[in-house]
Short mmCIF file of C-alpha atoms in Angstrom, two decimals:
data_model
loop_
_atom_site.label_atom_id
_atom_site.label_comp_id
_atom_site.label_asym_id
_atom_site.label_seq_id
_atom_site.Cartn_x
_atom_site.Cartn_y
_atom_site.Cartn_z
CA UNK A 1 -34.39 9.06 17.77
CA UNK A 2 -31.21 10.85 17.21
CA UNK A 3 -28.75 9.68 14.68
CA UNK A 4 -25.43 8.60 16.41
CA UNK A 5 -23.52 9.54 12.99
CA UNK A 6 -24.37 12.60 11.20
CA UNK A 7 -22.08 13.10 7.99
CA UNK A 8 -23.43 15.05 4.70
CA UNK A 9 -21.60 12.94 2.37
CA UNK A 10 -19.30 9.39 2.39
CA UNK A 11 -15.35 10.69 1.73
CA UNK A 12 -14.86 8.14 -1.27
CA UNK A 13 -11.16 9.07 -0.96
CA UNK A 14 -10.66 7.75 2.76
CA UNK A 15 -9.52 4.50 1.67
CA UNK A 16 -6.27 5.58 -0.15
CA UNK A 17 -3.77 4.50 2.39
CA UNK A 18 -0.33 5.75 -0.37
CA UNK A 19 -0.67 9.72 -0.85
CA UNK A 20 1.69 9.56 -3.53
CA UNK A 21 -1.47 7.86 -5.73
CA UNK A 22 -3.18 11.58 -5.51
CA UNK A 23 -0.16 13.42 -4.93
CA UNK A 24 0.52 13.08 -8.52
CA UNK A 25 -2.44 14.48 -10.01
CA UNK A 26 -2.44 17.50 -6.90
CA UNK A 27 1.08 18.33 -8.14
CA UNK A 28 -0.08 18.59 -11.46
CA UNK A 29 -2.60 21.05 -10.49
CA UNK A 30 -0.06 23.52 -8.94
CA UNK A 31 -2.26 24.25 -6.08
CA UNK A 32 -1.18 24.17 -2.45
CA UNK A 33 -1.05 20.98 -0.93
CA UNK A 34 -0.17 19.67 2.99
CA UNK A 35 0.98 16.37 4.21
CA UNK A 36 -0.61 15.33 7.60
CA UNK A 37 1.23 12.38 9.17
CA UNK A 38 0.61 10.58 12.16
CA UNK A 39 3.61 10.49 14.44
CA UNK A 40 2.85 9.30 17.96
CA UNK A 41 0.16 7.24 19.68
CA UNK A 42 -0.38 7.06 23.07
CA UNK A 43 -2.32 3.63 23.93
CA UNK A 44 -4.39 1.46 20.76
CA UNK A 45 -5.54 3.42 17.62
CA UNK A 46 -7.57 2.86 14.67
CA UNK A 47 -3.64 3.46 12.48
CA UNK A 48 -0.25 2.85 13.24
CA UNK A 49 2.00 5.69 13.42
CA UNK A 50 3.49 6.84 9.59
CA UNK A 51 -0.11 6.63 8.49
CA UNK A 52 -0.66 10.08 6.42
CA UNK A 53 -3.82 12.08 4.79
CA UNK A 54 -2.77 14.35 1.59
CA UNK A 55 -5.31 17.92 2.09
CA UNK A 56 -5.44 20.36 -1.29
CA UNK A 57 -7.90 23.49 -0.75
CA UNK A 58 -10.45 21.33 -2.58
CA UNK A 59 -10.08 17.84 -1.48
CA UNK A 60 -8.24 15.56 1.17
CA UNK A 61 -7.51 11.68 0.89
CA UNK A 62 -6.68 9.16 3.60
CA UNK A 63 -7.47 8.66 6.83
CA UNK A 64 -5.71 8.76 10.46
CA UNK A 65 -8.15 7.65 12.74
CA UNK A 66 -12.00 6.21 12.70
CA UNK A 67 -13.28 9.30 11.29
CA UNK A 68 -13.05 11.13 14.10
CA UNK A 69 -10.67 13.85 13.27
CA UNK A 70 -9.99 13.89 9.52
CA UNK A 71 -12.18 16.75 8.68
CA UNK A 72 -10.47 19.10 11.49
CA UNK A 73 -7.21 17.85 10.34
CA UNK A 74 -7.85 19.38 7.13
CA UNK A 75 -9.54 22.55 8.54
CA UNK A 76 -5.83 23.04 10.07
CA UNK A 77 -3.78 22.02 6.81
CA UNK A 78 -5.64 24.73 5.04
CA UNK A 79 -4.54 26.84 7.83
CA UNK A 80 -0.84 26.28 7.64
CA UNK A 81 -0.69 26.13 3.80
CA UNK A 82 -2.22 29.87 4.12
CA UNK A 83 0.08 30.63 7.19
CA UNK A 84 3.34 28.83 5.51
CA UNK A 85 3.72 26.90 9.00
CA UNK A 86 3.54 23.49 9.89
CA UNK A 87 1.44 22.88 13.20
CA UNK A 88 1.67 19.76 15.65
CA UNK A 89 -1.65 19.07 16.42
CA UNK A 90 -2.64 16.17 19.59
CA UNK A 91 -6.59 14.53 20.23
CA UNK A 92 -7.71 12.62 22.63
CA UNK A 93 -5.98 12.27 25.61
CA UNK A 94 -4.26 16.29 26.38
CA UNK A 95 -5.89 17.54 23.57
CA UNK A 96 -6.62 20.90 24.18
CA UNK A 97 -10.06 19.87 21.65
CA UNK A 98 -12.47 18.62 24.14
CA UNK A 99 -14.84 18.52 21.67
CA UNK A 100 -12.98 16.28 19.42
CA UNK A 101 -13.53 12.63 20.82
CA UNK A 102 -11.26 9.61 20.06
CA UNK A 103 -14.00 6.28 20.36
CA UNK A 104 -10.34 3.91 21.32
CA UNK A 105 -9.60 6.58 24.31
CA UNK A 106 -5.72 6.97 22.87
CA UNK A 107 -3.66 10.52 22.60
CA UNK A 108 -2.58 11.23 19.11
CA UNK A 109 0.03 13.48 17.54
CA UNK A 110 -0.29 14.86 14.10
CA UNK A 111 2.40 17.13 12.04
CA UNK A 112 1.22 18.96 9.43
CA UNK A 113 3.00 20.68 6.87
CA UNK A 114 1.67 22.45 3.79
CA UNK A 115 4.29 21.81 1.05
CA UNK A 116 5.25 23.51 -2.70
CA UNK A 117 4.25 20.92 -5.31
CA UNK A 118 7.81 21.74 -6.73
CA UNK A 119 9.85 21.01 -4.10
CA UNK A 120 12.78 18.51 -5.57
CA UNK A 121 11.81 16.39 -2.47
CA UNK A 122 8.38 16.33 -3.52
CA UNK A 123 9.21 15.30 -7.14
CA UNK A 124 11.43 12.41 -5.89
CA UNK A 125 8.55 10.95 -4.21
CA UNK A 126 5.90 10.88 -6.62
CA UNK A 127 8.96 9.51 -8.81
CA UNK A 128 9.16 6.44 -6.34
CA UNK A 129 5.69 6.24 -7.03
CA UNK A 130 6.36 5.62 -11.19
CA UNK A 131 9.62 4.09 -11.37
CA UNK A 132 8.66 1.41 -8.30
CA UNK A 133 11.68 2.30 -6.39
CA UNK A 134 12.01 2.82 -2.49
CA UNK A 135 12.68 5.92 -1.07
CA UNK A 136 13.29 7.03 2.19
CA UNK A 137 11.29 10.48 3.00
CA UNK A 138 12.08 12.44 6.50
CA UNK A 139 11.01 15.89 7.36
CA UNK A 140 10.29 18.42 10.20
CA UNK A 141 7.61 19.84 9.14
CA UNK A 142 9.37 22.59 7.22
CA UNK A 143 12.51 20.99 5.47
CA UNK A 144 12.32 17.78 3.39
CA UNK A 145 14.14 15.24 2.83
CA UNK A 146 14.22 12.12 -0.10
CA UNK A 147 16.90 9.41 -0.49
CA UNK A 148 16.66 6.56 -2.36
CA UNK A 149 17.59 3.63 -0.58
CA UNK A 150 17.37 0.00 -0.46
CA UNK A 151 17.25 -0.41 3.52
CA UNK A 152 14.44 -0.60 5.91
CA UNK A 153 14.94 1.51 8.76
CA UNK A 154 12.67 1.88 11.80
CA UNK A 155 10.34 4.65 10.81
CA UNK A 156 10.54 7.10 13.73
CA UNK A 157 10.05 10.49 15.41
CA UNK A 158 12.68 12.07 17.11
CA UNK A 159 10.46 15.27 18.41
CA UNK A 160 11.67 17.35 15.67
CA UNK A 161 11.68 15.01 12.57
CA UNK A 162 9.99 11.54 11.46
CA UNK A 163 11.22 9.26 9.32
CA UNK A 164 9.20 7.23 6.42
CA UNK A 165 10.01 4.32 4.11
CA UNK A 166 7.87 4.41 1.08
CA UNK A 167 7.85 1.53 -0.61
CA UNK A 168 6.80 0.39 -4.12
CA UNK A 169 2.99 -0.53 -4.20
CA UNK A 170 2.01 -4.50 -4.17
CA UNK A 171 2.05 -5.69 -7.69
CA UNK A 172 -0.16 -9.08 -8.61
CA UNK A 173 0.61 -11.24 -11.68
CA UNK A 174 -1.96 -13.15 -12.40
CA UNK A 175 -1.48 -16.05 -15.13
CA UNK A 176 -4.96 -17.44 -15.91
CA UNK A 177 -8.35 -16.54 -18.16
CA UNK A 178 -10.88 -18.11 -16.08
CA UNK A 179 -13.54 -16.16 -13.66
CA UNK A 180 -11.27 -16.32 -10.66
CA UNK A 181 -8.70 -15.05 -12.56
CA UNK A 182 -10.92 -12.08 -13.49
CA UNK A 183 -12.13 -11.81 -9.77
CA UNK A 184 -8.92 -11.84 -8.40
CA UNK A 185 -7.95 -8.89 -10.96
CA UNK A 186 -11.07 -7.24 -10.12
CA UNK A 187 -10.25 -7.33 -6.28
CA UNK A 188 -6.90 -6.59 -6.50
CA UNK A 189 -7.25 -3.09 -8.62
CA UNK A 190 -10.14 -2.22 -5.47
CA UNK A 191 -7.06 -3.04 -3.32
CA UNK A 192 -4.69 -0.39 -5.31
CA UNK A 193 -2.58 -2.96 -6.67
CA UNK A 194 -0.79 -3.03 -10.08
CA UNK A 195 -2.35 -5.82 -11.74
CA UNK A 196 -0.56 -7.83 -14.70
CA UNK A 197 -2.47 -10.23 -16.38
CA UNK A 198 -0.80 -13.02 -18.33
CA UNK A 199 -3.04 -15.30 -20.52
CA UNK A 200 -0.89 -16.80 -23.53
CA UNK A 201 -2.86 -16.34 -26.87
CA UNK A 202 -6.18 -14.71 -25.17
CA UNK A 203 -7.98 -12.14 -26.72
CA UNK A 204 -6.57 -9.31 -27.98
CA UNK A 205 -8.58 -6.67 -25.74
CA UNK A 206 -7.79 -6.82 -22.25
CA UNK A 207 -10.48 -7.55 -20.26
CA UNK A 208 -9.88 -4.71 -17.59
CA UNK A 209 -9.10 -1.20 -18.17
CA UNK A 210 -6.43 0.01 -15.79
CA UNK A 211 -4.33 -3.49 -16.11
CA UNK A 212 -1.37 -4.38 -17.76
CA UNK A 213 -2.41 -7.54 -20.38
CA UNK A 214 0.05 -9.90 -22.02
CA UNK A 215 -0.79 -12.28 -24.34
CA UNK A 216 2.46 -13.98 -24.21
CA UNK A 217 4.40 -17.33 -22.73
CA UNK A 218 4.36 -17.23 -19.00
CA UNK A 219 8.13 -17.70 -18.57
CA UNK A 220 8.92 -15.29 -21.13
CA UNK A 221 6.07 -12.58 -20.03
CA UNK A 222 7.95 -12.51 -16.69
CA UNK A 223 11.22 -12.73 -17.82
CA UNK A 224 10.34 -9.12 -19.83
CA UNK A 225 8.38 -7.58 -16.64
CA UNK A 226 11.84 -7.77 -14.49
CA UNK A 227 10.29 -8.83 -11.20
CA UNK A 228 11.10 -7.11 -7.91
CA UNK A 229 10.22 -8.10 -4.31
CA UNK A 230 7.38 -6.14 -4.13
CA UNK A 231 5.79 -8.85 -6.64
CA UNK A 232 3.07 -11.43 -5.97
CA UNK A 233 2.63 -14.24 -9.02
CA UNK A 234 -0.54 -16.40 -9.12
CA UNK A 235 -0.73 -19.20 -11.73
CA UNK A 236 -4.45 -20.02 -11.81
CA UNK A 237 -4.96 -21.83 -15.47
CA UNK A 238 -5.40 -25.37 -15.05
CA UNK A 239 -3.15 -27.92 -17.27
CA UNK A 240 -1.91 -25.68 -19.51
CA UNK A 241 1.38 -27.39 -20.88
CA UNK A 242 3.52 -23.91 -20.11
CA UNK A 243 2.18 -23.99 -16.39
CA UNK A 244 4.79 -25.29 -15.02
CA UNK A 245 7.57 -23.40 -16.75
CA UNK A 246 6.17 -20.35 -16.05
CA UNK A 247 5.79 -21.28 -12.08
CA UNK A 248 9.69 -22.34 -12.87
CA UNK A 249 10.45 -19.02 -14.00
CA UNK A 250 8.24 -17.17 -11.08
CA UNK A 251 10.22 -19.48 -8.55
CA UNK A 252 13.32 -18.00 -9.60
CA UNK A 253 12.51 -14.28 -9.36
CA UNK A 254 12.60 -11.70 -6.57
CA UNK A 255 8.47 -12.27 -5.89
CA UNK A 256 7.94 -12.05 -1.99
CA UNK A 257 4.93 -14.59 -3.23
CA UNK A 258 4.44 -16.95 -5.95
CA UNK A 259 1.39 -19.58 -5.74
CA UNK A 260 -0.42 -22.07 -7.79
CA UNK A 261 -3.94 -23.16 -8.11
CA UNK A 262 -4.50 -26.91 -8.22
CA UNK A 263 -5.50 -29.63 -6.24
CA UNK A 264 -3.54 -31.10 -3.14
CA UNK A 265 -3.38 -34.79 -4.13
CA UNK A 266 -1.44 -33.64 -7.59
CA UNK A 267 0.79 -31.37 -6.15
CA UNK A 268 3.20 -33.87 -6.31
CA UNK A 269 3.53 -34.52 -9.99
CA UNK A 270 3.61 -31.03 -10.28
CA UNK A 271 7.05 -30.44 -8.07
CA UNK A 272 8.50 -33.14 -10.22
CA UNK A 273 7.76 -31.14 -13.25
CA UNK A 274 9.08 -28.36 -11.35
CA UNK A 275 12.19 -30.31 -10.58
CA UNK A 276 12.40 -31.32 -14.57
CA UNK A 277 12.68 -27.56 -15.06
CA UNK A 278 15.22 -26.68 -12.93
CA UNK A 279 13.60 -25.57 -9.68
CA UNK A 280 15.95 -26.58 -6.35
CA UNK A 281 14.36 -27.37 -3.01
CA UNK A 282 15.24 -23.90 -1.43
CA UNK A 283 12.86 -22.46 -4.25
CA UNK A 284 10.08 -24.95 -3.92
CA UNK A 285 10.07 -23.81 -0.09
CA UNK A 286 8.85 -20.61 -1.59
CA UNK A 287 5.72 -22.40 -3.13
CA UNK A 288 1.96 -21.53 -2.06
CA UNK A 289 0.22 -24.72 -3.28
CA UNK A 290 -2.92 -25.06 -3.50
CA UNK A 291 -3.18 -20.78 -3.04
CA UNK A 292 -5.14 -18.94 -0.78
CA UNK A 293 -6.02 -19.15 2.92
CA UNK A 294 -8.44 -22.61 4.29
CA UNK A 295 -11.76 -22.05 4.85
CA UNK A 296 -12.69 -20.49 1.50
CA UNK A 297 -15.34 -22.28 -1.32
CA UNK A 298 -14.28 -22.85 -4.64
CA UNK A 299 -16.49 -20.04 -6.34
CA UNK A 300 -14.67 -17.71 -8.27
CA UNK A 301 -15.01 -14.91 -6.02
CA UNK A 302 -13.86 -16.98 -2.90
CA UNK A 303 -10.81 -17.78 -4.54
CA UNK A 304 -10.26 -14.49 -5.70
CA UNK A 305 -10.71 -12.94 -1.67
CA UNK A 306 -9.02 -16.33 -0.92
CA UNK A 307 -6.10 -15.78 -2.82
CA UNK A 308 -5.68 -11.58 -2.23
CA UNK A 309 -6.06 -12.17 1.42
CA UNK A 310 -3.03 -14.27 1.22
CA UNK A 311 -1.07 -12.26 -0.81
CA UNK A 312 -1.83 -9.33 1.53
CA UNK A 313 -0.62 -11.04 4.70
CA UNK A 314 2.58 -12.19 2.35
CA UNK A 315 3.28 -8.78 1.81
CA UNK A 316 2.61 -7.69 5.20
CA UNK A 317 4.94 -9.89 6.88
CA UNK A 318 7.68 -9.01 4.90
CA UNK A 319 7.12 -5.07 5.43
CA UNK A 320 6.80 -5.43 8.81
CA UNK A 321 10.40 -4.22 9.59
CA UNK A 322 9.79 -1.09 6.88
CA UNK A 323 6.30 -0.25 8.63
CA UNK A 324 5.10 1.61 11.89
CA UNK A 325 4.55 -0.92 14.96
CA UNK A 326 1.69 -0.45 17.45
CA UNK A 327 3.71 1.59 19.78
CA UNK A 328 4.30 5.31 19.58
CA UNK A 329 7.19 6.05 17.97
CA UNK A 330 7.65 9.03 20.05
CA UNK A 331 6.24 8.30 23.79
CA UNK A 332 5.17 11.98 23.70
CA UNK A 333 5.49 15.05 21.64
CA UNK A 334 7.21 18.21 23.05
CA UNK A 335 4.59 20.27 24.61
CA UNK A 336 6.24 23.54 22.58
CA UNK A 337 4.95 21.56 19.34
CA UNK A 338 1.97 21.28 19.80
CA UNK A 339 -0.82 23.62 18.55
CA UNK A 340 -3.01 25.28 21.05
#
């Protein structure tokens, strides 16, 4: 029987959905690199439009569809970093690749455009990336285009140019030493997160590499880390006697998510604590208590998947307005675009 699937190797780097995580290390290279982004789809896709692969001559992260056409996309980025051009490329529906099949039956348009990793553009972006900043990025393929700015806009396509908001990558603070603590770490690092654990007078090794560790008070640990809203905080110790300041303190910040483990039927003794410290009602509304979604166990890994899963949809909601919706941004691309 014939294999429905036939691929020499699994693309370990399809998952990355933020180019600027490999961008740095391709800039630092000095190689040629392309963007590919995608900027219009006609009927349901796999990605919303503004999602983006990052293609080197050696290598290529991300992903734009199901698998279908990442490889080809490539193939052409390699083509127009040689050329110096960017190309327009459609599948599926009026793709002049019959051979390239889209399994959800949509049209697609991608723009690709082979970059210089010194462009000033290109530096202000991976700096976005390091100094957890926003930055608005727009570009026709040829010319670039990075402001900082604090506003959302509607990422879009105007036929000649598109429009992206890149925004600062989810960061989870996780207060707690126990195994869902660890889990939760674990998972959110697979996620691409920046992870911060707090555990006051733990050990003095962290117990992840690639984390940020502090052995300090809760309250005062995120006092120091200057929270933005692009922060999720997690208090999973149990009874600890700074628990509740340190929720106090989260409560107060900029975090687009701040929950507490802990059973239902205390949760009120613990909002009069909260209370005791300071906390107002319009704060408390803020509160995930007990975290995570219903319907999880109470192993540590359930928690963990529990509590990231929740923090995910948190930090989906309030991206929505900075993020691509489900319709085209463009309802079609001008036919002169696009690569024959």
């Amino acid at each position: 029987m014939k294999a429905r699937l036939s691929m020499s190797n699994w693309r370990n780097a399809a998952p990355i959905d933020d180019i600027r995580e490999p961008l740095c290390s391709a800039c630092d290279a000095s190689g040629p690199i392309a963007i590919a982004t995608l900027v219009a789809v006609d009927g349901s896709a796999p990605r919303d439009v503004g999602a983006q692969m990052l293609i080197t001559a050696e290598e290529y992260w991300g992903f734009l569809s199901g698998g279908c056409i990442e490889a080809d996309v490539a193939r052409h980025a390699r083509e127009a970093m040689a050329e110096g051009a960017p190309r327009m490329l459609r599948y599926g529906e009026g793709s002049p690749w019959f051979d390239i099949k889209l399994a959800c039956g949509s049209g697609i348009n991608v723009l690709v455009e082979p970059l210089s990793p010194d462009e000033d553009a290109v530096a202000q972006l991976i700096a976005s990336y390091t100094r957890r900043a926003p930055l608005l990025w727009s570009s026709d393929g040829t010319e670039r285009n990075a402001i900082w700015s604090d506003t959302a806009p509607t990422n879009g396509w105007d036929g000649s140019r598109y429009t992206l908001l890149f925004e600062p990558r989810l960061r989870l603070v996780l207060i707690g030493e126990d195994g869902a603590t660890l889990a939760s770490a674990a998972l959110a690092m697979e996620m691409g997160w920046d992870v911060v654990l707090i555990t006051p007078g733990g050990p003095e090794a962290s117990p992840l590499s690639g984390i940020t560790y502090c052995r300090s008070a809760p309250s005062a640990a995120i006092e120091a880390f200057g929270i933005d809203r692009w922060t999720a905080i997690a208090v999973l110790s149990h009874d600890r006697e700074d628990d509740e300041r340190g929720l106090a303190a989260a409560l107060k910040t900029e975090a687009f998510y701040v929950g507490a483990i802990g059973a239902r039927a205390r949760l009120g003794g613990r909002i009069a604590k909260l209370h005791a410290h300071g906390v107002e009602e319009s704060e408390l509304a803020r509160l995930h208590a007990p975290i995570g979604l219903h319907g999880f166990g109470k192993a540590p890994r359930e928690v963990a998947l529990s509590l990231v899963a929740e923090v995910a949809q948190a930090f989906q909601a309030r991206s929505t307005t900075a993020r691509s919706s489900d319709v085209s941004i463009s309802s079609s691309a001008p036919a002169s675009v696009v690569s024959q």
